[in-house]
XYZ file of C-alpha atoms in Angstrom:
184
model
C 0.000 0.000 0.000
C 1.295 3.054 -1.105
C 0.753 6.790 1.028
C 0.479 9.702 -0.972
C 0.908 13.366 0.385
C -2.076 15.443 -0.541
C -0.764 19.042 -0.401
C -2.849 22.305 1.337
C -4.587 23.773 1.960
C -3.748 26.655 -0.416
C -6.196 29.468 -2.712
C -6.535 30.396 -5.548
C -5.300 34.375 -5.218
C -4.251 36.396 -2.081
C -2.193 35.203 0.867
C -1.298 31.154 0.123
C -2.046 30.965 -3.385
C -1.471 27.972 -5.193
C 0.832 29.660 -8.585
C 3.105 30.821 -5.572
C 4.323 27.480 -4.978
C 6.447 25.601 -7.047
C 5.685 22.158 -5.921
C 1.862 23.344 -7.196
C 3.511 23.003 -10.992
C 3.352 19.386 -11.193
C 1.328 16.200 -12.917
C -1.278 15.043 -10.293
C -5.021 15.381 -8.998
C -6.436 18.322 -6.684
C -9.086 18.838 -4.475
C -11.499 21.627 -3.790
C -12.906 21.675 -0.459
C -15.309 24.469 1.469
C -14.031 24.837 5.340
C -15.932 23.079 7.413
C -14.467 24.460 10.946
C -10.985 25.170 10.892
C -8.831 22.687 9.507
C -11.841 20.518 8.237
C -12.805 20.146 4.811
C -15.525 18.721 2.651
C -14.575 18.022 -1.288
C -16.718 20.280 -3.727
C -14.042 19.237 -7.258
C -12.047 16.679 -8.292
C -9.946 17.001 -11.186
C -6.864 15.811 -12.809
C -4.209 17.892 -14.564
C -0.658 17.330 -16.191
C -0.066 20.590 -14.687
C -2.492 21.400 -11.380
C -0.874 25.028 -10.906
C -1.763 25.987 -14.834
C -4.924 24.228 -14.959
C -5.998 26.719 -11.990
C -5.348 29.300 -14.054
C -7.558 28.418 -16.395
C -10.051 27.461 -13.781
C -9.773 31.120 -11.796
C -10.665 33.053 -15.266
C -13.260 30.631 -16.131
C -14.667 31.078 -12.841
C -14.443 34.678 -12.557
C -15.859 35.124 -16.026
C -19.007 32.811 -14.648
C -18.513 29.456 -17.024
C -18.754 27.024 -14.458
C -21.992 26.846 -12.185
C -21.350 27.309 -8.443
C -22.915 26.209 -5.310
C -24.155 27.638 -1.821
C -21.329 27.677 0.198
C -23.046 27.623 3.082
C -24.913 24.766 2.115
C -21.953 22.850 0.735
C -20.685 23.299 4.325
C -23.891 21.850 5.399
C -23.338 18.874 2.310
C -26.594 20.375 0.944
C -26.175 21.079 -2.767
C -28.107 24.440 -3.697
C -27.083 25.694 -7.455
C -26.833 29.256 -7.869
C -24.808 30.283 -10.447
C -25.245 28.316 -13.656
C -23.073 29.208 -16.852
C -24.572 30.727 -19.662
C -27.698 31.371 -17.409
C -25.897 33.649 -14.692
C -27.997 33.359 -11.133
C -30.649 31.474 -11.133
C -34.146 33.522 -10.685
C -34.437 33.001 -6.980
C -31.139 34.100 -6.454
C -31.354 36.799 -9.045
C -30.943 39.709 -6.314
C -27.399 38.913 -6.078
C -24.422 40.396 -8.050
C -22.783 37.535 -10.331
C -19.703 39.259 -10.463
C -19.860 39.377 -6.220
C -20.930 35.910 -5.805
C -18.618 34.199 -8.365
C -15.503 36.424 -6.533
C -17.145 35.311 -3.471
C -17.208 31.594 -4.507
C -13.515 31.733 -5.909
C -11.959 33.308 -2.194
C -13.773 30.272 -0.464
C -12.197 27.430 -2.197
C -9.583 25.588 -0.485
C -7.381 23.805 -2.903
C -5.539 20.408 -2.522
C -3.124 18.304 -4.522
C -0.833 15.293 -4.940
C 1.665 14.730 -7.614
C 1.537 11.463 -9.453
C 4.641 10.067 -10.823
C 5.316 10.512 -14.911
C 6.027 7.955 -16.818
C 6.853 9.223 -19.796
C 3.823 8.274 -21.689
C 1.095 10.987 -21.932
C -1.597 8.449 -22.635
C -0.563 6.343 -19.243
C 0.007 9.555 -17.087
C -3.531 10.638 -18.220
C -4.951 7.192 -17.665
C -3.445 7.349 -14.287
C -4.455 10.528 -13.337
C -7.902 9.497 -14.253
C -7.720 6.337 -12.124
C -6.679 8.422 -9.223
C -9.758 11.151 -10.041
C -12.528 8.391 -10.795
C -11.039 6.767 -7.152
C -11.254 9.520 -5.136
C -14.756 11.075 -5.990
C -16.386 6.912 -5.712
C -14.824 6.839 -2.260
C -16.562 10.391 -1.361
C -19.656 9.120 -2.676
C -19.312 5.842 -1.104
C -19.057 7.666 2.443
C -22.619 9.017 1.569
C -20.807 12.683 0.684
C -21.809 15.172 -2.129
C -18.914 15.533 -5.015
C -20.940 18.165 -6.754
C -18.187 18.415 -9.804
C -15.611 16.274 -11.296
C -14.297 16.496 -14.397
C -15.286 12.888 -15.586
C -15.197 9.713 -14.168
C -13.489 7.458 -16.162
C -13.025 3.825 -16.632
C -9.958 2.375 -16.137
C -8.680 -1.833 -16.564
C -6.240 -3.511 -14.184
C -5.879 -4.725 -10.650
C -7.061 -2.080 -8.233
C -4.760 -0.941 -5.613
C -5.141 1.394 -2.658
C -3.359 4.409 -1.574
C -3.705 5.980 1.578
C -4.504 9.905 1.560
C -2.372 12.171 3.877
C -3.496 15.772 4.652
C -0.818 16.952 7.081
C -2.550 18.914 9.825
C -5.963 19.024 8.545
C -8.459 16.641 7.630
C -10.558 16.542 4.213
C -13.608 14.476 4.988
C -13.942 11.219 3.697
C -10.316 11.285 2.772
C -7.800 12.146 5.056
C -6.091 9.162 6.384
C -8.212 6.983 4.397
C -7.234 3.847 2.187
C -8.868 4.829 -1.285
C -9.350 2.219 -4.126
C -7.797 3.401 -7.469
């Protein structure tokens, strides 16, 4: 059984952002999490990137510019999922009285972001399969603890023996995950 360091919590701008740390600019999987309490997490993303640091860049401007549809943070605190922002659409009616622009800098200053670096293998079509594997793993085991994973990227399928990894948060916990063995 392999342990794997999961890395965070960091943001996406401000004090602790993820582009300010080099070990952010690496092949791997994150995590976005709302703060529970302090230092406790529940998942909200899961994604897979050959670079997590650049993806997040794309991420932050799509966010920002409102292409991605967003949740009540309170309520994902609460593991309640309550759609607010939808892309395309903006707010939805009922939550029409609220600035977009507001809400989705709101939404982006409230994410707490996670990673862990997968090893490279040389082979772009393994490191994405594996990176996959680790993705499609991690958002079944959330689910399987009876959690919300509200996004993911895609859950893919992936052939050969299953293994588990055990999750390490350092410090804080990420529900469902931290400490956990996790089937990939």
């Amino acid at each position: 059984m392999e342990t794997l360091e999961v890395h965070g919590p960091f943001s996406f701008r401000g004090e602790n952002s993820i582009f300010d740390h080099q070990e952010a600019w690496v092949n791997g999987f994150y995590i976005w999490c709302v703060e529970v309490e302090p230092s406790y997490y529940r998942a909200y993303y899961v994604g897979e990137a050959l670079d997590v640091a650049s993806r997040h860049k794309t991420h932050l401007r799509d966010c920002l510019k409102g292409n991605y549809q967003a949740h009540c943070l309170d309520g994902l605190r609460q593991n309640q999922s309550i759609l607010m922002h939808r892309p395309g659409d903006g707010m939805i009616p009922r939550f029409a009285h609220i600035d977009r622009e507001e809400f989705n800098n709101d939404f982006i200053d409230s994410m707490h972001l996670f990673f862990a670096e997968l090893p490279k293998t040389g082979d772009k079509k393994a490191d994405k399969l594996l990176r996959c594997r680790y993705e499609a793993g991690i958002v079944r085991h959330i689910e399987n603890a009876g959690l919300n994973v509200l996004n993911v990227g895609r859950i893919s399928n992936w052939s050969g023996e299953p293994s588990q990894v055990q999750l390490e948060t350092n410090g804080v916990k990420i529900e469902a995950l931290s400490g956990e063995l996790v089937s990939i």
